[in-house]
Amino acid sequence: MEAQRDFRSYRIGEVAERLGVTTRTIRYYEELGLLESRGDRRKGGHRLYDAAAIAHLQQVLKLRDLLGLSLESIVVLAEAEVSRAALRDTWENDDPSECDRLRILEEAHPLITRQLELVHDRQVTLSRFARELRRTLRQIEQRRAALQARSGAA
Amino acid sequence: MEAQRDFRSYRIGEVAERLGVTTRTIRYYEELGLLESRGDRRKGGHRLYDAAAIAHLQQVLKLRDLLGLSLESIVVLAEAEVSRAALRDTWENDDPSECDRLRILEEAHPLITRQLELVHDRQVTLSRFARELRRTLRQIEQRRAALQARSGAA
DNA sequence: TTGCTCCTCACGTCACGTGAGGTGGC
DNA sequence: TTGCTCCTCACGTCACGTGAGGTGGC
């Protein structure tokens, strides 16, 4: 069913390139506590990221780019992702209690719902903007046609 | 047909409140040359804005908020609005030549088209994001149901 | 061993926020 | 005349950009 899971670790440069940001951005998010800094540094102090961490970062970037949220509000809204990532991480390994699983799921639900609401609001606003632009475009075309007709008749 | 046109002049504080920004933002945009600084200052040095100027500023804010564009790229994309505002301003007053009118219209067209393209791209990306969030939500609900069924059976 | 990528400061920048101190119009 | 809004510096902040100088893994 599921493709082979990705257990590789990625270095910060690889992650940055894949997600279209600079390494500075990733380090800055870590400073802010946006990324679960798992202290997963190899000997040289190099940061390492697994598939779950990358997915989480990608989610943060979407909230930033598509909704224009401040990093402060993303901290709140992306808790869901952290919990879910933690859950996914340990789902089979550490075998968390069913209570823990349930708790994480019930915390994540309203946060994902909130994200979906914000996306819908933005979709509505964008539709209105698009309609307005099309109206402007039609107006321009009509005026141009009118001008050309007049100069042709003169 | 058209409601009575608004020939009033507005002070910077009124404009800021109407558009949901601070006066600092408006002054900063003027510094950057984003607003046609018409030098329309009354004796005390107070800035004044007419309906066209307000519409233009609103367009700039939409490009910023909805598309996340930098002010630098907005300068380019919003030229269209400046030209059209200028045109609208003088359409009946100064009676610009037909050549001027045509030129302004033909410059504005591709810029508005470009804005519409950017809006469409963003709409597509947002739709994908929404679909992804709905899938996540369904997953959470299914897992929760599964957990509750199991604990109920135990 | 040689690059290449990583590391930590640390100052610069963009888009404003936020007073300080002063002048001007209803 | 009294507030209220406006003005211009000018420093602060958020979210990074961009080197400087140095260490570490394939």
Short mmCIF file of C-alpha atoms (C1' of nucleotides) in Angstrom, two decimals:
data_model
loop_
_atom_site.label_atom_id
_atom_site.label_comp_id
_atom_site.label_asym_id
_atom_site.label_seq_id
_atom_site.Cartn_x
_atom_site.Cartn_y
_atom_site.Cartn_z
CA MET A 1 0.00 0.00 0.00
CA GLU A 2 2.42 2.64 1.25
CA ALA A 3 5.67 3.24 -0.55
CA GLN A 4 8.76 2.25 1.40
CA ARG A 5 9.15 4.70 4.22
CA ASP A 6 11.97 7.17 4.18
CA PHE A 7 14.22 6.65 7.15
CA ARG A 8 17.10 8.68 5.74
CA SER A 9 18.45 11.71 7.51
CA TYR A 10 18.94 14.88 5.52
CA ARG A 11 21.42 17.68 6.06
CA ILE A 12 20.26 21.26 6.29
CA GLY A 13 21.49 22.15 2.80
CA GLU A 14 19.51 19.36 1.15
CA VAL A 15 16.37 20.31 3.06
CA ALA A 16 16.75 23.99 2.20
CA GLU A 17 17.12 23.27 -1.50
CA ARG A 18 14.16 20.88 -1.58
CA LEU A 19 11.89 23.41 0.09
CA GLY A 20 13.20 26.45 -1.73
CA VAL A 21 14.53 28.37 1.25
CA THR A 22 17.99 29.18 2.60
CA THR A 23 19.69 27.43 5.47
CA ARG A 24 19.45 30.69 7.38
CA THR A 25 15.66 30.45 7.37
CA ILE A 26 15.74 26.95 8.83
CA ARG A 27 18.19 27.95 11.55
CA TYR A 28 16.09 31.00 12.35
CA TYR A 29 12.97 28.87 12.75
CA GLU A 30 14.87 26.62 15.08
CA GLU A 31 15.88 29.67 17.16
CA LEU A 32 12.21 30.61 17.45
CA GLY A 33 11.29 27.12 18.57
CA LEU A 34 9.23 26.50 15.44
CA LEU A 35 11.11 23.31 14.73
CA GLU A 36 11.31 20.61 17.29
CA SER A 37 15.03 20.97 17.85
CA ARG A 38 15.58 17.31 18.53
CA GLY A 39 19.18 18.04 19.37
CA ASP A 40 19.77 15.55 16.65
CA ARG A 41 23.22 16.82 15.84
CA ARG A 42 25.90 14.48 14.77
CA LYS A 43 29.38 14.84 16.24
CA GLY A 44 30.40 17.81 14.13
CA GLY A 45 27.35 19.69 15.34
CA HIS A 46 25.60 19.22 12.00
CA ARG A 47 21.81 19.34 12.07
CA LEU A 48 19.91 16.35 10.75
CA TYR A 49 16.30 16.15 9.60
CA ASP A 50 14.09 13.14 8.99
CA ALA A 51 11.04 12.91 6.73
CA ALA A 52 8.65 14.02 9.50
CA ALA A 53 10.71 17.11 10.31
CA ILE A 54 10.83 18.07 6.65
CA ALA A 55 7.06 17.64 6.30
CA HIS A 56 6.57 19.86 9.31
CA LEU A 57 8.83 22.56 7.96
CA GLN A 58 6.99 22.42 4.65
CA GLN A 59 3.71 22.95 6.47
CA VAL A 60 5.14 25.99 8.23
CA LEU A 61 6.27 27.43 4.91
CA LYS A 62 2.83 26.93 3.39
CA LEU A 63 1.17 28.78 6.26
CA ARG A 64 3.69 31.57 5.80
CA ASP A 65 3.52 31.86 2.02
CA LEU A 66 -0.11 31.08 1.27
CA LEU A 67 -1.75 32.76 4.25
CA GLY A 68 0.89 35.36 5.07
CA LEU A 69 0.83 34.48 8.76
CA SER A 70 3.46 35.79 11.14
CA LEU A 71 5.84 33.23 12.55
CA GLU A 72 4.34 33.92 15.95
CA SER A 73 0.88 32.79 14.91
CA ILE A 74 2.33 29.88 12.99
CA VAL A 75 3.90 28.64 16.22
CA VAL A 76 0.37 28.24 17.56
CA LEU A 77 -1.23 26.83 14.42
CA ALA A 78 1.55 24.38 13.68
CA GLU A 79 1.52 22.73 17.06
CA ALA A 80 -0.83 20.28 15.44
CA GLU A 81 1.87 19.24 13.02
CA VAL A 82 4.43 18.80 15.74
CA SER A 83 2.14 16.58 17.73
CA ARG A 84 1.15 14.58 14.71
CA ALA A 85 4.75 14.22 13.65
CA ALA A 86 5.67 13.05 17.13
CA LEU A 87 2.81 10.63 16.99
CA ARG A 88 3.77 9.34 13.57
CA ASP A 89 7.33 8.97 14.78
CA THR A 90 6.48 6.84 17.75
CA TRP A 91 3.35 5.20 16.43
CA GLU A 92 5.08 1.89 15.99
CA ASN A 93 8.36 2.37 17.78
CA ASP A 94 7.77 3.49 21.32
CA ASP A 95 4.19 2.28 21.34
CA PRO A 96 2.60 5.27 23.07
CA SER A 97 -0.44 4.60 25.19
CA GLU A 98 -3.83 4.75 23.52
CA CYS A 99 -4.64 7.70 25.76
CA ASP A 100 -1.68 9.61 24.38
CA ARG A 101 -2.66 8.82 20.82
CA LEU A 102 -6.22 9.93 21.41
CA ARG A 103 -5.10 13.11 23.13
CA ILE A 104 -2.78 14.06 20.29
CA LEU A 105 -5.49 13.41 17.70
CA GLU A 106 -8.03 15.49 19.62
CA GLU A 107 -5.61 18.38 19.96
CA ALA A 108 -4.69 18.32 16.29
CA HIS A 109 -8.25 18.29 14.99
CA PRO A 110 -9.33 21.86 15.84
CA LEU A 111 -5.99 23.25 14.68
CA ILE A 112 -6.22 21.63 11.26
CA THR A 113 -9.84 22.78 11.08
CA ARG A 114 -8.68 26.32 11.84
CA GLN A 115 -6.08 26.16 9.09
CA LEU A 116 -8.76 25.00 6.66
CA GLU A 117 -10.98 27.93 7.65
CA LEU A 118 -8.19 30.39 7.00
CA VAL A 119 -7.54 28.82 3.62
CA HIS A 120 -11.23 29.10 2.73
CA ASP A 121 -11.36 32.75 3.75
CA ARG A 122 -8.40 33.47 1.57
CA GLN A 123 -9.96 31.57 -1.33
CA VAL A 124 -13.05 33.77 -1.08
CA THR A 125 -10.99 36.96 -1.01
CA LEU A 126 -8.93 35.82 -3.97
CA SER A 127 -12.05 35.00 -5.97
CA ARG A 128 -13.36 38.48 -5.38
CA PHE A 129 -10.02 39.95 -6.45
CA ALA A 130 -10.01 37.85 -9.61
CA ARG A 131 -13.56 38.93 -10.48
CA GLU A 132 -12.56 42.57 -10.00
CA LEU A 133 -9.51 42.17 -12.25
CA ARG A 134 -11.59 40.54 -14.99
CA ARG A 135 -14.05 43.43 -14.80
CA THR A 136 -11.19 45.93 -15.13
CA LEU A 137 -9.84 44.01 -18.09
CA ARG A 138 -13.20 44.05 -19.88
CA GLN A 139 -13.45 47.80 -19.26
CA ILE A 140 -10.05 48.41 -20.79
CA GLU A 141 -10.92 46.36 -23.83
CA GLN A 142 -14.22 48.16 -24.34
CA ARG A 143 -12.66 51.59 -24.06
CA ARG A 144 -9.92 50.63 -26.45
CA ALA A 145 -12.44 49.33 -28.95
CA ALA A 146 -14.47 52.53 -28.64
CA LEU A 147 -11.41 54.69 -29.21
CA GLN A 148 -10.29 52.71 -32.22
CA ALA A 149 -13.75 52.78 -33.76
CA ARG A 150 -13.89 56.56 -33.38
CA SER A 151 -10.46 57.16 -34.84
CA GLY A 152 -11.35 54.79 -37.70
CA ALA A 153 -14.52 56.77 -38.42
CA ALA A 154 -12.72 60.13 -38.33
CA MET B 1 -26.01 55.11 -13.90
CA GLU B 2 -22.97 55.87 -11.79
CA ALA B 3 -23.34 57.05 -8.22
CA GLN B 4 -22.33 60.63 -7.62
CA ARG B 5 -18.57 60.81 -7.94
CA ASP B 6 -16.48 61.43 -4.89
CA PHE B 7 -14.51 64.62 -5.27
CA ARG B 8 -13.67 64.91 -1.58
CA SER B 9 -10.10 64.95 -0.35
CA TYR B 10 -9.16 62.68 2.52
CA ARG B 11 -6.47 63.11 5.12
CA ILE B 12 -3.94 60.41 5.75
CA GLY B 13 -5.54 59.25 8.99
CA GLU B 14 -8.93 58.69 7.36
CA VAL B 15 -7.36 56.76 4.50
CA ALA B 16 -5.28 54.62 6.84
CA GLU B 17 -8.31 53.66 8.91
CA ARG B 18 -10.43 52.86 5.87
CA LEU B 19 -7.78 50.58 4.43
CA GLY B 20 -6.72 49.01 7.70
CA VAL B 21 -3.11 50.19 7.75
CA THR B 22 -1.16 52.77 9.72
CA THR B 23 -0.19 56.21 8.49
CA ARG B 24 3.42 55.06 8.64
CA THR B 25 2.74 52.50 5.91
CA ILE B 26 1.27 55.14 3.61
CA ARG B 27 4.19 57.51 4.18
CA TYR B 28 6.64 54.67 3.58
CA TYR B 29 4.99 53.82 0.27
CA GLU B 30 5.26 57.43 -0.73
CA GLU B 31 9.00 57.36 0.08
CA LEU B 32 9.39 54.36 -2.22
CA GLY B 33 7.55 56.14 -5.00
CA LEU B 34 4.68 53.66 -4.89
CA LEU B 35 2.16 56.46 -4.57
CA GLU B 36 2.03 59.22 -7.07
CA SER B 37 3.16 61.89 -4.66
CA ARG B 38 1.10 64.59 -6.24
CA GLY B 39 2.67 67.12 -3.95
CA ASP B 40 -0.88 67.73 -3.04
CA ARG B 41 -0.07 69.14 0.35
CA ARG B 42 -2.12 71.86 1.81
CA LYS B 43 -0.39 74.77 3.54
CA GLY B 44 0.37 72.94 6.75
CA GLY B 45 2.14 70.23 4.77
CA HIS B 46 -0.74 67.80 5.29
CA ARG B 47 -1.09 65.08 2.67
CA LEU B 48 -4.38 64.83 0.81
CA TYR B 49 -5.79 61.88 -1.11
CA ASP B 50 -8.64 61.73 -3.60
CA ALA B 51 -10.76 58.72 -4.51
CA ALA B 52 -8.38 57.62 -7.29
CA ALA B 53 -5.36 57.71 -4.99
CA ILE B 54 -7.18 55.65 -2.39
CA ALA B 55 -8.22 53.07 -4.99
CA HIS B 56 -4.62 52.81 -6.11
CA LEU B 57 -3.35 52.31 -2.58
CA GLN B 58 -5.98 49.64 -2.02
CA GLN B 59 -4.77 47.81 -5.13
CA VAL B 60 -1.20 47.92 -3.82
CA LEU B 61 -2.33 46.47 -0.50
CA LYS B 62 -4.18 43.64 -2.24
CA LEU B 63 -1.11 42.70 -4.24
CA ARG B 64 0.89 42.72 -1.02
CA ASP B 65 -1.55 40.79 1.16
CA LEU B 66 -3.10 38.34 -1.27
CA LEU B 67 -0.06 37.54 -3.40
CA GLY B 68 2.70 38.30 -0.91
CA LEU B 69 4.62 40.37 -3.44
CA SER B 70 7.55 42.55 -2.42
CA LEU B 71 7.01 46.27 -2.69
CA GLU B 72 9.66 46.32 -5.37
CA SER B 73 7.69 44.03 -7.68
CA ILE B 74 4.49 45.84 -6.83
CA VAL B 75 6.05 49.04 -8.14
CA VAL B 76 6.24 47.35 -11.53
CA LEU B 77 2.85 45.63 -11.44
CA ALA B 78 0.95 48.64 -10.17
CA GLU B 79 2.13 51.03 -12.85
CA ALA B 80 -1.05 50.00 -14.58
CA GLU B 81 -3.11 51.45 -11.78
CA VAL B 82 -1.18 54.69 -11.75
CA SER B 83 -1.68 55.18 -15.46
CA ARG B 84 -5.34 54.29 -15.27
CA ALA B 85 -5.85 56.56 -12.31
CA ALA B 86 -4.16 59.37 -14.17
CA LEU B 87 -6.38 58.65 -17.11
CA ARG B 88 -9.53 58.52 -15.03
CA ASP B 89 -8.52 61.78 -13.39
CA THR B 90 -8.09 63.69 -16.60
CA TRP B 91 -10.55 61.80 -18.77
CA GLU B 92 -13.01 64.65 -18.70
CA ASN B 93 -10.99 67.49 -17.25
CA ASP B 94 -7.83 68.02 -19.24
CA ASP B 95 -9.13 66.18 -22.27
CA PRO B 96 -5.99 64.17 -23.08
CA SER B 97 -5.40 63.31 -26.68
CA GLU B 98 -6.89 60.10 -28.03
CA CYS B 99 -3.37 58.87 -28.62
CA ASP B 100 -2.57 59.29 -24.93
CA ARG B 101 -5.71 57.47 -23.93
CA LEU B 102 -4.98 54.60 -26.25
CA ARG B 103 -1.39 54.35 -25.09
CA ILE B 104 -2.37 54.22 -21.43
CA LEU B 105 -4.97 51.55 -22.13
CA GLU B 106 -2.50 49.44 -24.10
CA GLU B 107 0.10 49.68 -21.36
CA ALA B 108 -2.35 48.77 -18.64
CA HIS B 109 -3.74 45.69 -20.37
CA PRO B 110 -0.76 43.30 -20.06
CA LEU B 111 -0.14 44.39 -16.47
CA ILE B 112 -3.68 43.63 -15.36
CA THR B 113 -3.45 40.35 -17.27
CA ARG B 114 -0.28 39.53 -15.38
CA GLN B 115 -1.96 40.26 -12.06
CA LEU B 116 -4.80 37.95 -13.02
CA GLU B 117 -2.33 35.18 -13.87
CA LEU B 118 -0.66 35.50 -10.48
CA VAL B 119 -4.05 35.36 -8.77
CA HIS B 120 -4.93 32.21 -10.71
CA ASP B 121 -1.66 30.52 -9.79
CA ARG B 122 -2.28 31.27 -6.16
CA GLN B 123 -5.84 29.96 -6.40
CA VAL B 124 -4.51 26.66 -7.74
CA THR B 125 -1.92 26.37 -4.96
CA LEU B 126 -4.52 27.19 -2.33
CA SER B 127 -6.90 24.56 -3.70
CA ARG B 128 -4.20 21.94 -3.42
CA PHE B 129 -3.45 23.04 0.14
CA ALA B 130 -7.14 22.85 1.05
CA ARG B 131 -7.42 19.34 -0.43
CA GLU B 132 -4.39 18.24 1.57
CA LEU B 133 -5.84 19.66 4.80
CA ARG B 134 -9.17 17.89 4.22
CA ARG B 135 -7.32 14.61 3.68
CA THR B 136 -5.40 15.13 6.92
CA LEU B 137 -8.64 15.86 8.73
CA ARG B 138 -10.28 12.67 7.46
CA GLN B 139 -7.25 10.69 8.56
CA ILE B 140 -7.44 12.11 12.05
CA GLU B 141 -11.13 11.32 12.30
CA GLN B 142 -10.64 7.76 11.11
CA ARG B 143 -7.82 7.08 13.53
CA ARG B 144 -9.80 8.54 16.37
CA ALA B 145 -12.80 6.40 15.50
CA ALA B 146 -10.60 3.31 15.31
CA LEU B 147 -9.06 4.03 18.71
CA GLN B 148 -12.42 4.64 20.33
CA ALA B 149 -13.89 1.48 18.84
CA ARG B 150 -11.01 -0.55 20.20
CA SER B 151 -11.15 0.91 23.68
CA GLY B 152 -14.91 0.43 23.66
CA ALA B 153 -14.48 -3.24 22.74
CA ALA B 154 -11.80 -3.84 25.37
"C1'" DT C 1 44.60 15.19 1.95
"C1'" DT C 2 41.42 18.14 -0.70
"C1'" DG C 3 36.93 20.19 -1.37
"C1'" DC C 4 32.53 20.81 0.06
"C1'" DT C 5 29.17 21.51 3.46
"C1'" DC C 6 28.48 22.57 7.84
"C1'" DC C 7 29.00 25.72 12.10
"C1'" DT C 8 28.50 30.30 14.88
"C1'" DC C 9 28.72 35.19 15.27
"C1'" DA C 10 27.30 39.47 13.60
"C1'" DC C 11 26.09 43.27 10.81
"C1'" DG C 12 22.75 44.59 6.82
"C1'" DT C 13 18.05 44.96 4.87
"C1'" DC C 14 13.10 45.20 3.98
"C1'" DA C 15 8.75 46.75 5.60
"C1'" DC C 16 7.21 48.79 8.57
"C1'" DG C 17 6.12 50.00 14.43
"C1'" DT C 18 6.64 53.31 17.79
"C1'" DG C 19 7.54 57.05 20.29
"C1'" DA C 20 9.74 62.22 20.62
"C1'" DG C 21 9.05 66.80 19.84
"C1'" DG C 22 6.81 70.24 17.21
"C1'" DT C 23 3.37 72.70 13.95
"C1'" DG C 24 -1.27 73.41 11.81
"C1'" DG C 25 -6.45 73.31 10.76
"C1'" DC C 26 -11.85 72.88 12.62
"C1'" DT D 1 -7.90 79.19 22.43
"C1'" DT D 2 -8.11 74.14 23.05
"C1'" DG D 3 -7.72 69.49 21.27
"C1'" DC D 4 -6.92 66.65 17.65
"C1'" DT D 5 -4.53 65.35 13.66
"C1'" DC D 6 -0.85 66.21 11.08
"C1'" DC D 7 4.40 66.68 10.38
"C1'" DT D 8 9.48 64.96 10.40
"C1'" DC D 9 13.27 62.58 12.45
"C1'" DA D 10 14.99 58.47 14.26
"C1'" DC D 11 15.57 54.29 16.69
"C1'" DG D 12 13.32 49.46 17.25
"C1'" DT D 13 11.62 45.06 15.28
"C1'" DC D 14 10.52 41.03 12.47
"C1'" DA D 15 12.18 37.78 9.19
"C1'" DC D 16 15.47 36.86 7.31
"C1'" DG D 17 20.24 37.96 3.71
"C1'" DT D 18 24.98 37.93 3.57
"C1'" DG D 19 29.51 37.59 4.38
"C1'" DA D 20 33.67 36.42 7.96
"C1'" DG D 21 36.27 33.03 9.94
"C1'" DG D 22 36.59 28.39 11.37
"C1'" DT D 23 35.64 23.17 11.93
"C1'" DG D 24 34.05 18.56 10.27
"C1'" DG D 25 32.54 14.49 7.29
"C1'" DC D 26 32.78 11.75 2.30
#
